[in-house]
XYZ file of C-alpha atoms in Angstrom:
688
model
C 82.673 26.434 -72.893
C 85.796 24.170 -73.583
C 86.892 22.440 -69.850
C 90.948 22.187 -70.780
C 91.386 19.522 -68.348
C 94.652 17.716 -68.905
C 92.587 13.905 -69.165
C 94.381 11.682 -71.446
C 91.851 9.879 -74.582
C 93.094 7.289 -76.045
C 90.145 6.495 -78.257
C 89.855 3.500 -76.807
C 86.420 2.610 -77.974
C 86.257 -1.414 -78.512
C 88.500 -3.611 -80.320
C 88.296 -5.863 -83.867
C 90.213 -8.389 -84.229
C 91.204 -9.569 -87.800
C 93.394 -12.448 -86.722
C 93.101 -15.398 -84.851
C 91.589 -15.122 -81.300
C 94.612 -17.272 -79.793
C 98.091 -17.124 -80.181
C 101.602 -18.340 -79.205
C 103.250 -16.106 -76.619
C 106.240 -15.437 -75.000
C 107.050 -15.825 -70.998
C 109.371 -13.502 -69.599
C 112.252 -15.380 -67.822
C 111.169 -16.636 -64.252
C 107.733 -15.506 -65.003
C 104.237 -16.976 -66.223
C 104.033 -20.046 -63.896
C 105.785 -18.789 -61.035
C 102.569 -17.004 -59.418
C 99.827 -19.432 -60.160
C 101.331 -22.860 -61.131
C 99.477 -23.808 -64.522
C 97.943 -20.775 -66.692
C 94.954 -22.494 -68.355
C 93.715 -18.962 -69.931
C 95.516 -18.367 -73.507
C 97.778 -15.505 -74.634
C 95.026 -12.540 -75.967
C 95.969 -11.041 -79.083
C 96.688 -7.635 -78.558
C 94.518 -6.641 -81.155
C 91.261 -8.006 -79.537
C 91.737 -4.613 -77.166
C 93.324 -1.860 -78.960
C 91.495 -2.314 -82.431
C 88.154 -0.465 -83.507
C 84.929 -1.783 -82.595
C 82.791 -3.652 -85.011
C 80.169 -0.937 -84.278
C 79.506 1.406 -81.278
C 77.581 4.596 -80.590
C 73.771 3.904 -81.734
C 71.787 6.660 -82.204
C 68.346 7.217 -83.760
C 67.312 10.330 -85.935
C 64.831 12.554 -83.827
C 62.328 11.258 -85.895
C 62.732 7.704 -85.133
C 62.976 6.296 -89.009
C 66.704 5.737 -89.299
C 69.925 4.823 -87.273
C 73.373 5.638 -87.164
C 76.201 4.073 -85.417
C 80.286 4.243 -86.294
C 82.228 1.151 -88.040
C 84.920 0.756 -89.970
C 85.266 1.284 -93.594
C 88.562 -0.243 -94.826
C 89.925 -0.353 -90.982
C 88.875 3.263 -90.232
C 85.912 4.168 -88.112
C 83.261 6.437 -90.161
C 79.614 6.946 -89.839
C 77.231 4.736 -91.092
C 73.135 4.882 -91.757
C 70.407 2.842 -92.166
C 67.573 4.420 -93.924
C 65.383 2.073 -91.242
C 66.203 1.138 -87.595
C 67.625 -2.388 -88.143
C 71.824 -1.903 -89.007
C 72.039 -4.759 -91.268
C 70.889 -2.238 -93.897
C 73.033 0.514 -93.411
C 75.675 1.985 -95.269
C 78.796 4.633 -94.896
C 78.128 8.803 -95.002
C 81.915 9.205 -94.318
C 85.166 7.658 -95.835
C 87.748 9.423 -93.552
C 90.822 7.062 -94.417
C 93.001 8.497 -91.621
C 92.182 9.083 -88.504
C 88.225 8.326 -88.263
C 85.388 9.880 -87.004
C 84.300 9.132 -83.601
C 82.252 12.062 -82.331
C 78.289 13.023 -83.863
C 75.197 13.327 -83.820
C 71.911 13.828 -85.399
C 70.782 18.014 -86.109
C 66.921 17.796 -85.575
C 66.573 17.922 -89.524
C 66.546 14.086 -88.875
C 68.088 14.436 -92.573
C 72.073 15.520 -91.702
C 74.367 14.109 -89.085
C 76.798 16.828 -87.653
C 80.784 15.648 -86.492
C 83.812 17.346 -85.345
C 86.844 16.234 -85.910
C 90.550 17.517 -85.807
C 93.937 17.030 -88.046
C 96.665 14.373 -86.337
C 95.654 14.833 -82.720
C 96.197 18.933 -82.744
C 92.803 19.629 -81.251
C 91.932 21.883 -83.709
C 88.523 21.109 -83.942
C 86.419 21.741 -87.313
C 82.392 21.247 -87.310
C 81.451 18.867 -90.420
C 77.730 18.153 -91.736
C 76.842 15.283 -93.829
C 73.723 15.458 -96.105
C 72.321 12.176 -96.594
C 70.360 12.825 -99.376
C 72.986 14.457 -101.382
C 76.246 13.031 -99.809
C 77.840 15.987 -99.425
C 80.047 16.589 -96.183
C 80.053 20.297 -95.661
C 82.825 21.538 -93.374
C 80.844 24.603 -91.476
C 83.414 25.631 -89.923
C 86.351 26.485 -92.697
C 88.958 28.396 -91.258
C 92.575 27.514 -90.460
C 94.387 26.882 -87.057
C 90.727 27.233 -84.662
C 89.303 25.009 -82.291
C 85.392 25.073 -82.790
C 83.080 23.777 -80.473
C 79.249 23.332 -80.795
C 77.795 25.221 -78.060
C 73.830 25.025 -78.578
C 71.704 22.518 -80.723
C 67.675 23.250 -80.627
C 65.030 21.242 -82.142
C 63.329 25.070 -82.599
C 65.727 25.144 -84.889
C 66.795 22.471 -86.743
C 68.423 24.130 -89.408
C 70.937 26.184 -87.621
C 73.390 25.384 -84.362
C 75.696 27.470 -82.647
C 79.267 27.384 -82.814
C 82.243 28.756 -80.654
C 85.058 29.876 -82.887
C 88.241 31.040 -81.654
C 89.296 32.812 -85.085
C 90.026 36.470 -83.844
C 93.470 38.113 -82.305
C 95.623 35.513 -80.090
C 92.325 33.096 -80.302
C 92.128 32.822 -76.799
C 88.587 32.774 -76.377
C 85.356 31.621 -78.528
C 82.323 34.189 -79.824
C 79.189 32.767 -80.858
C 77.951 31.837 -84.097
C 74.725 31.240 -85.245
C 75.622 28.561 -88.413
C 73.345 27.282 -90.781
C 73.857 23.344 -91.716
C 72.350 23.709 -95.042
C 74.573 26.678 -96.471
C 77.328 27.275 -94.000
C 76.379 31.148 -93.356
C 77.603 32.098 -89.942
C 75.841 35.082 -88.457
C 77.639 36.530 -85.287
C 75.370 36.322 -82.318
C 78.185 36.801 -79.428
C 82.043 38.886 -79.600
C 83.671 36.788 -76.128
C 84.808 40.185 -74.530
C 87.302 37.764 -72.466
C 84.902 35.320 -70.709
C 85.209 31.643 -70.292
C 81.766 31.025 -71.810
C 78.218 31.765 -71.916
C 74.451 30.128 -71.739
C 72.024 29.962 -74.043
C 68.873 28.759 -74.274
C 66.532 26.966 -77.023
C 65.589 30.327 -78.458
C 69.515 30.668 -78.992
C 69.187 33.670 -76.659
C 72.649 34.637 -74.979
C 71.383 34.727 -71.364
C 74.492 34.728 -69.335
C 78.053 35.071 -69.267
C 80.727 32.308 -67.148
C 84.012 33.424 -65.578
C 86.404 32.255 -63.776
C 88.102 34.654 -61.184
C 91.652 35.434 -60.900
C 91.361 33.895 -57.649
C 90.076 30.419 -59.730
C 86.150 31.144 -58.577
C 83.564 31.579 -60.803
C 80.603 34.369 -62.279
C 77.936 34.036 -63.374
C 77.181 37.241 -65.340
C 74.009 38.479 -66.981
C 73.815 41.664 -69.675
C 73.608 45.171 -68.197
C 73.444 46.619 -71.573
C 75.946 48.074 -73.880
C 77.626 44.868 -74.329
C 78.875 45.120 -70.578
C 77.495 42.331 -68.024
C 77.429 42.361 -64.661
C 77.733 39.925 -61.242
C 74.890 37.892 -60.752
C 75.853 34.943 -59.043
C 79.344 34.216 -57.205
C 80.751 30.812 -56.681
C 83.598 30.507 -54.177
C 87.020 29.032 -55.289
C 86.561 26.098 -53.218
C 83.302 25.083 -54.710
C 84.007 26.232 -58.514
C 85.592 22.879 -59.977
C 82.508 21.059 -58.275
C 79.392 23.819 -59.629
C 78.286 23.952 -63.193
C 75.326 26.072 -64.634
C 73.670 23.109 -66.676
C 70.951 24.790 -68.425
C 67.269 26.218 -68.669
C 63.850 24.768 -68.487
C 61.710 24.619 -71.420
C 60.389 28.163 -69.897
C 64.106 29.040 -69.584
C 63.012 30.925 -66.647
C 64.738 28.475 -64.293
C 68.662 27.625 -64.197
C 70.181 23.716 -63.320
C 72.954 23.511 -61.627
C 75.559 21.153 -60.296
C 75.835 22.779 -56.854
C 78.422 21.480 -54.125
C 77.530 25.332 -52.419
C 76.551 24.402 -49.008
C 77.352 20.616 -49.344
C 80.174 18.348 -49.996
C 79.358 16.914 -53.176
C 77.530 18.406 -56.331
C 73.549 18.042 -55.942
C 71.502 18.643 -59.319
C 69.629 21.952 -58.094
C 67.491 24.480 -60.215
C 67.165 28.146 -59.643
C 63.517 30.079 -60.539
C 65.402 33.186 -62.238
C 62.116 35.493 -61.044
C 62.498 34.777 -57.412
C 66.092 33.500 -56.911
C 65.006 30.580 -54.970
C 66.386 27.092 -55.211
C 64.998 23.517 -55.038
C 67.202 20.292 -54.695
C 66.231 17.742 -56.823
C 68.579 15.106 -56.034
C 71.939 14.894 -54.107
C 74.114 11.550 -53.016
C 76.567 12.088 -49.994
C 79.099 9.838 -51.207
C 79.152 11.027 -55.292
C 78.617 14.263 -57.279
C 75.839 13.869 -59.840
C 77.271 11.933 -62.582
C 73.986 12.083 -65.188
C 70.761 13.588 -66.117
C 68.237 12.521 -67.946
C 66.244 15.338 -69.607
C 62.883 14.959 -71.318
C 64.013 15.598 -75.045
C 61.259 18.875 -75.540
C 59.811 19.484 -72.381
C 63.355 19.947 -70.243
C 62.206 18.443 -67.004
C 64.593 16.264 -65.505
C 63.529 12.537 -64.856
C 66.364 10.911 -64.102
C 69.972 11.398 -62.131
C 72.602 9.051 -61.547
C 75.362 9.175 -58.929
C 78.742 7.191 -59.401
C 80.717 6.095 -56.269
C 81.930 2.582 -56.863
C 79.453 1.624 -59.701
C 76.922 4.198 -61.361
C 73.398 3.975 -59.473
C 69.883 6.046 -61.445
C 67.246 7.270 -59.593
C 64.276 8.220 -60.787
C 62.432 11.292 -60.448
C 59.409 11.109 -63.024
C 57.483 8.139 -61.748
C 56.202 8.125 -65.877
C 60.162 6.531 -66.141
C 60.272 4.127 -63.361
C 58.453 1.355 -65.317
C 60.879 2.186 -67.848
C 63.761 2.027 -65.899
C 62.340 -1.335 -64.062
C 61.916 -3.055 -67.235
C 65.474 -2.120 -68.761
C 66.914 -3.730 -65.856
C 65.472 -7.186 -66.766
C 66.850 -6.854 -70.599
C 70.929 -7.323 -70.008
C 72.872 -7.038 -67.328
C 75.671 -3.969 -67.130
C 75.219 -0.301 -66.213
C 72.356 1.432 -68.032
C 73.020 4.096 -70.683
C 70.587 6.035 -72.057
C 72.110 7.043 -75.615
C 69.374 8.544 -77.262
C 65.724 9.727 -77.532
C 63.289 10.922 -80.110
C 61.796 14.010 -79.706
C 58.243 12.686 -79.527
C 59.829 9.933 -76.587
C 58.686 7.013 -77.884
C 62.111 5.563 -78.702
C 65.322 5.183 -76.855
C 68.297 3.905 -77.890
C 69.696 1.851 -74.660
C 73.459 0.552 -73.965
C 74.192 -1.903 -71.246
C 78.103 -1.413 -70.303
C 79.963 -4.797 -69.079
C 83.388 -5.146 -67.079
C 84.110 -8.440 -68.818
C 82.855 -8.179 -72.301
C 81.837 -5.825 -75.019
C 78.988 -2.664 -74.984
C 75.715 -4.185 -75.759
C 73.388 -2.116 -77.512
C 69.074 -2.343 -77.828
C 66.616 0.037 -79.483
C 63.887 0.520 -76.957
C 60.330 1.312 -78.010
C 58.096 2.507 -75.004
C 54.769 2.690 -76.698
C 52.467 0.705 -77.507
C 54.147 -1.823 -74.696
C 58.019 -2.009 -73.652
C 60.017 -4.001 -75.281
C 63.733 -3.819 -76.565
C 64.995 -5.085 -79.834
C 69.102 -6.106 -79.736
C 71.205 -4.305 -82.183
C 74.116 -5.374 -81.562
C 77.272 -5.600 -79.617
C 80.489 -3.509 -80.270
C 82.498 -6.424 -80.242
C 81.384 -9.930 -80.729
C 84.596 -11.399 -80.652
C 85.444 -9.985 -77.410
C 82.424 -11.800 -75.777
C 84.080 -15.435 -76.951
C 87.355 -14.413 -74.814
C 88.181 -15.474 -71.358
C 88.348 -11.502 -69.981
C 88.788 -10.561 -66.383
C 86.501 -9.443 -64.070
C 86.787 -5.597 -62.600
C 86.581 -5.319 -58.908
C 85.915 -2.003 -56.705
C 87.468 -1.703 -53.456
C 87.785 1.283 -51.022
C 91.559 1.756 -50.078
C 92.083 4.210 -47.060
C 94.760 6.857 -47.776
C 97.314 8.199 -44.675
C 94.784 10.777 -43.840
C 91.800 8.939 -43.721
C 90.818 10.020 -47.184
C 88.763 6.960 -48.987
C 90.097 5.980 -52.284
C 87.872 4.392 -54.809
C 89.419 1.743 -56.746
C 89.539 -0.654 -59.481
C 91.314 -3.891 -59.161
C 91.708 -6.688 -62.247
C 93.363 -10.107 -62.307
C 94.465 -12.782 -64.207
C 91.176 -14.729 -64.360
C 93.646 -18.274 -63.083
C 94.848 -16.463 -60.454
C 91.329 -15.850 -58.838
C 89.508 -19.136 -59.013
C 86.655 -18.049 -56.448
C 86.281 -14.672 -57.784
C 86.869 -12.855 -54.286
C 89.250 -10.517 -55.825
C 92.161 -11.975 -54.106
C 94.898 -13.679 -55.819
C 95.872 -17.300 -54.162
C 99.118 -15.698 -54.431
C 101.344 -12.260 -54.779
C 101.389 -10.779 -58.399
C 103.490 -8.404 -59.966
C 101.263 -5.553 -60.647
C 100.709 -2.762 -62.568
C 99.677 0.445 -61.150
C 97.431 2.746 -63.719
C 96.959 5.886 -63.196
C 94.327 8.028 -64.716
C 94.726 11.197 -66.474
C 93.317 14.406 -66.057
C 93.717 14.758 -62.976
C 89.910 16.310 -62.900
C 88.916 13.044 -64.391
C 88.057 9.256 -62.523
C 88.414 6.048 -63.085
C 85.253 3.993 -63.462
C 84.014 0.642 -63.387
C 83.641 -1.301 -66.340
C 85.122 -2.749 -69.744
C 89.053 -1.403 -69.860
C 91.364 -2.619 -72.733
C 94.686 -2.012 -70.759
C 93.141 -4.047 -67.121
C 92.184 -6.819 -69.849
C 95.624 -6.439 -71.695
C 97.693 -6.151 -68.278
C 95.775 -9.192 -66.613
C 95.621 -11.313 -69.255
C 99.990 -10.706 -69.209
C 99.715 -12.510 -65.957
C 99.490 -9.187 -64.381
C 97.464 -7.343 -60.999
C 96.273 -3.893 -62.610
C 95.260 -1.223 -59.730
C 93.528 2.168 -60.442
C 93.193 4.444 -57.965
C 90.864 7.574 -57.666
C 93.433 9.596 -55.595
C 92.527 12.965 -54.583
C 91.674 15.704 -56.813
C 89.592 12.969 -58.985
C 86.283 14.276 -59.685
C 83.212 12.864 -58.832
C 83.606 12.440 -54.632
C 82.976 15.910 -53.810
C 84.432 19.389 -53.083
C 86.708 17.832 -50.232
C 87.874 14.737 -52.063
C 88.864 17.516 -54.786
C 90.157 20.334 -53.149
C 92.479 18.366 -51.014
C 94.698 17.984 -54.230
C 95.454 21.659 -54.373
C 99.014 22.259 -54.998
C 99.763 18.546 -54.006
C 101.348 17.179 -57.375
C 104.057 15.012 -56.868
C 102.897 15.893 -52.717
C 100.062 13.793 -51.216
C 98.133 13.337 -54.694
C 101.032 10.718 -54.781
C 100.934 9.579 -51.392
C 97.470 8.433 -52.412
C 99.105 6.091 -55.347
C 101.568 5.127 -52.343
C 99.169 4.226 -49.940
C 97.516 2.081 -53.026
C 100.320 0.188 -53.302
C 101.094 -0.472 -49.786
C 97.775 -1.690 -49.573
C 98.114 -3.784 -52.175
C 101.201 -5.371 -50.737
C 99.608 -5.887 -47.525
C 96.808 -7.413 -48.782
C 99.191 -10.140 -50.709
C 97.740 -8.635 -53.726
C 101.190 -7.696 -55.162
C 104.806 -8.636 -55.028
C 106.668 -5.688 -53.647
C 109.747 -5.973 -56.118
C 107.393 -6.418 -59.326
C 105.295 -3.052 -59.176
C 105.474 -0.986 -62.150
C 103.228 2.569 -63.264
C 102.034 3.550 -66.141
C 99.380 6.097 -66.959
C 98.766 9.005 -69.471
C 98.645 12.586 -69.629
C 98.495 13.624 -65.217
C 99.137 9.847 -65.317
C 102.204 9.906 -67.158
C 103.174 12.465 -64.929
C 102.231 10.295 -62.055
C 105.013 7.957 -63.552
C 107.758 9.730 -63.862
C 107.187 11.624 -60.393
C 106.665 7.311 -59.220
C 110.818 6.886 -60.834
C 112.034 10.188 -59.566
C 110.499 10.878 -56.096
C 109.870 7.423 -54.758
C 113.063 5.960 -57.200
C 112.743 2.286 -55.370
C 109.200 1.331 -55.251
C 108.445 0.814 -58.918
C 110.137 -1.567 -60.988
C 109.807 0.591 -64.042
C 107.004 3.024 -65.809
C 105.468 3.534 -69.077
C 104.918 7.566 -69.309
C 102.648 8.203 -71.603
C 102.240 11.814 -72.956
C 103.012 12.867 -69.256
C 104.413 16.850 -68.454
C 108.166 16.553 -67.150
C 108.427 19.616 -66.028
C 105.137 21.666 -64.804
C 106.679 25.269 -65.250
C 107.089 24.218 -69.353
C 103.820 22.818 -69.043
C 102.200 26.169 -67.593
C 104.065 28.202 -69.714
C 103.225 27.022 -72.853
C 99.169 25.922 -72.957
C 97.225 25.871 -76.013
C 95.850 29.685 -75.982
C 91.944 28.769 -75.277
C 93.123 27.528 -72.203
C 93.366 31.482 -70.996
C 90.446 31.696 -69.232
C 90.895 28.748 -67.481
C 94.594 29.552 -66.181
C 93.876 30.536 -62.702
C 92.398 26.996 -62.159
C 95.662 25.848 -62.828
C 97.849 28.387 -60.762
C 95.527 27.759 -57.730
C 95.725 23.902 -57.702
C 98.929 23.173 -59.778
C 101.514 26.748 -58.690
C 102.549 29.871 -59.771
C 104.310 30.014 -62.800
C 104.750 33.910 -62.631
C 106.679 34.366 -59.407
C 110.463 33.450 -58.536
C 108.894 31.881 -55.552
C 106.182 30.261 -57.358
C 108.460 28.518 -59.748
C 110.929 27.826 -57.019
C 107.875 25.501 -55.716
C 106.985 24.037 -59.246
C 110.439 23.154 -60.094
C 110.411 21.421 -56.796
C 107.310 19.031 -57.845
C 108.995 18.512 -61.592
C 110.506 15.162 -62.555
C 112.896 16.659 -64.707
C 113.960 18.428 -61.695
C 115.278 15.035 -60.189
C 116.452 13.108 -63.222
C 119.599 12.074 -61.628
C 117.176 10.112 -59.068
C 116.238 7.636 -61.949
C 117.174 3.946 -61.140
C 114.465 2.176 -62.783
C 113.764 1.710 -66.715
C 111.476 4.324 -68.329
C 109.067 4.042 -71.101
C 107.861 6.546 -72.821
C 104.999 7.117 -75.784
C 104.449 10.788 -76.891
C 102.092 12.636 -79.649
C 104.493 14.765 -81.986
C 101.128 17.550 -82.274
C 100.167 17.191 -79.071
C 98.995 20.972 -78.004
C 98.090 20.006 -74.117
C 101.454 18.443 -72.936
C 103.529 18.766 -75.894
C 106.702 17.229 -77.593
C 109.431 19.176 -75.724
C 107.952 17.813 -72.158
C 109.174 14.315 -73.662
C 112.245 15.654 -75.288
C 113.783 17.822 -72.620
C 113.586 14.378 -69.843
C 115.244 12.472 -72.778
C 117.467 14.772 -73.129
C 118.543 15.115 -69.868
C 118.956 11.451 -69.163
C 120.562 10.630 -71.866
C 123.237 13.716 -70.848
C 123.683 11.475 -67.298
C 123.897 7.953 -69.649
C 120.830 7.181 -67.592
C 118.744 4.301 -70.163
C 114.980 5.266 -71.642
C 113.088 4.155 -74.528
C 111.120 6.986 -76.395
C 108.759 6.348 -79.002
C 107.591 9.172 -80.815
C 104.365 9.451 -83.135
C 104.056 11.570 -86.150
C 100.370 11.907 -86.253
C 99.405 11.659 -83.033
C 97.896 14.366 -80.304
C 97.222 13.960 -76.174
C 97.058 10.041 -77.063
C 96.988 7.491 -79.758
C 93.612 7.689 -81.883
C 94.985 5.650 -84.864
C 94.297 1.853 -84.472
C 98.182 1.009 -85.956
C 99.635 3.756 -83.811
C 98.091 1.283 -80.458
C 98.956 -1.847 -81.879
C 102.471 -0.893 -82.098
C 102.756 0.902 -78.591
C 101.334 -1.605 -76.890
C 103.118 -4.135 -77.946
C 106.522 -2.041 -77.174
C 104.872 -1.571 -74.043
C 103.739 -5.457 -72.981
C 107.646 -6.298 -73.964
C 109.078 -3.573 -71.347
C 106.349 -4.446 -68.909
C 107.810 -8.127 -69.384
C 111.228 -7.814 -69.073
C 111.404 -6.118 -65.743
C 107.917 -7.224 -64.036
C 107.879 -10.808 -65.209
C 104.431 -11.038 -66.924
C 103.475 -12.659 -70.431
C 103.586 -11.001 -74.134
C 102.735 -11.473 -77.439
C 106.085 -10.712 -79.793
C 105.706 -7.801 -81.546
C 105.596 -9.712 -85.051
C 104.013 -7.255 -87.308
C 102.674 -5.050 -85.209
C 103.903 -2.044 -86.444
C 102.438 -2.392 -90.247
C 100.875 0.969 -90.882
C 102.171 2.765 -87.852
C 103.656 6.248 -87.901
C 106.386 6.587 -85.555
C 110.221 6.509 -84.617
C 112.828 5.508 -82.143
C 114.744 8.441 -81.476
C 116.504 6.544 -77.678
C 116.522 3.299 -76.525
C 115.932 0.893 -79.389
C 118.001 -1.662 -77.543
C 116.057 -1.922 -74.145
C 112.986 -3.151 -75.332
C 113.624 -7.124 -76.587
C 112.467 -7.347 -80.316
C 112.335 -3.837 -80.780
C 115.563 -2.951 -83.243
C 114.362 -6.287 -85.307
C 111.141 -4.504 -85.445
C 112.027 -1.503 -86.358
C 114.622 -3.369 -88.956
C 111.887 -5.517 -91.183
C 108.630 -3.184 -90.851
């Protein structure tokens, strides 16, 4: 079941330098030394932050005999496979030459790899299968204009998977098919009569359906014969966004849930389907469940994680306690179990850092616990003077606690206490979604901006996920309302803490974060010195009138949380919360980045606010990427956009920046408006 949240995915999965580690940079007038005297940290090239990883996403085959990962082939990410468990002998098995392949996993045959990919960011995903013996890559869903999604993969049917395909009528709903990954043959498993999705067990039986009610509640439905479905379990609208049906145990007689009913945060519970009795397996009063570790074949829950400021693991199965105790001694950073063999003897483990690349290990549980280092996602990052990320909890004006993350230029915080020696220019970096969250860890935008001399603050404003239903539901109909107040409260906190200079605070973000940027410049026009909007909606009316077709079942949630675009009163409310309505209030410089193929926040959202600003002779720089969607997947496009961004920010906030140089090489974009507003942009466009 596809959840059509507005979260931005920039595919910032690592970096590939390919250039000198240090470069000569420029400093905007009056910047550089004013906050902290001499700057001992050199300017790091943006390619270090926004290029491809050297290697990433290590995955063992289910039989434990082969290792797969992604790595570049001629500069484009592809899948590599080793015939043993060592990356040194790996060879590429895909040869994409454009956007790259990121999302892949092993089939249970251990001889095939599955991956999904769209075209130029349109999110019309197809499912592909790689036959490692022959090298053939087969499109398992060769149907135009669909958004296919893998619904279930079971070790009981290693040559078959369940795929959702929306190829009927207006393409709003996904039917379920059993697909043979060897032949591509599709067999209809369940036609969708207009529901949000289905739950299948390991025998590929369709056990339940899930639907969203007109009031934005959630229902679990069971078959009632002759194609009918009847309600089995109802979830109140206040719990619907924090209660989810996860899957079955080995017998199929128990259903796991993320469950916020009768509590605030989402716990892990299990429902005995025969007795209708619930058991709570794990909960945390501060945060929703964020991760579950399930035995590969027994399907018992063995460990869970919760993420408040940092991720913490809780072991439920005593048989794994010694494993986690050992893994905590192997490396610093937060532990992620990225894969397990079917016999559960071998794991792939990743360690996430805040000031360095991800470290991947192969962990053998038997005959004795031993972790063998595989690789880091980008060894070059280990040589750079990267900044630490500090979790902070900021009080909102009404008492809500806003879990946030602060990164400072290293030379401004010599004692490492998360407070600079003098107030700095600051960038408020707002996450997308809004049903997503910021977390601790390496963040390329934080690192770029901190290296350029800015404090960087990311805030989990109300509506962010992971902090319970009260925190999430506090955002209902609060787009540009209390959600924006939270951001303003965070800025005021940073000023009062002598972190930020009041006259040099910028705002930037993608998707909802882009919308928040436009709100910042229209609803509070003198708070921010400038703004960078990446694929952000400018009108809530046109956003909600033009969703992708497969959002149909989710639209009651949008109506409840954002507003009703179908009534005159609702449209008036949405207009009152739309930056497009208040274009004439904009007083500060604005940079907009947009993907031409974005199916969520369509190009027209950027076009219409640029046109409105131009008509009022308000300057705006508009960068349109012709082969991108909801975020920038191609490294060449990322280099181009962040080259423009850092020059733009330096002009208005006073930080350092790396000149544009050859950053536009290979990028596919145009600048319909405002090329004269960014230093070096006109010249770079002329010579690219």
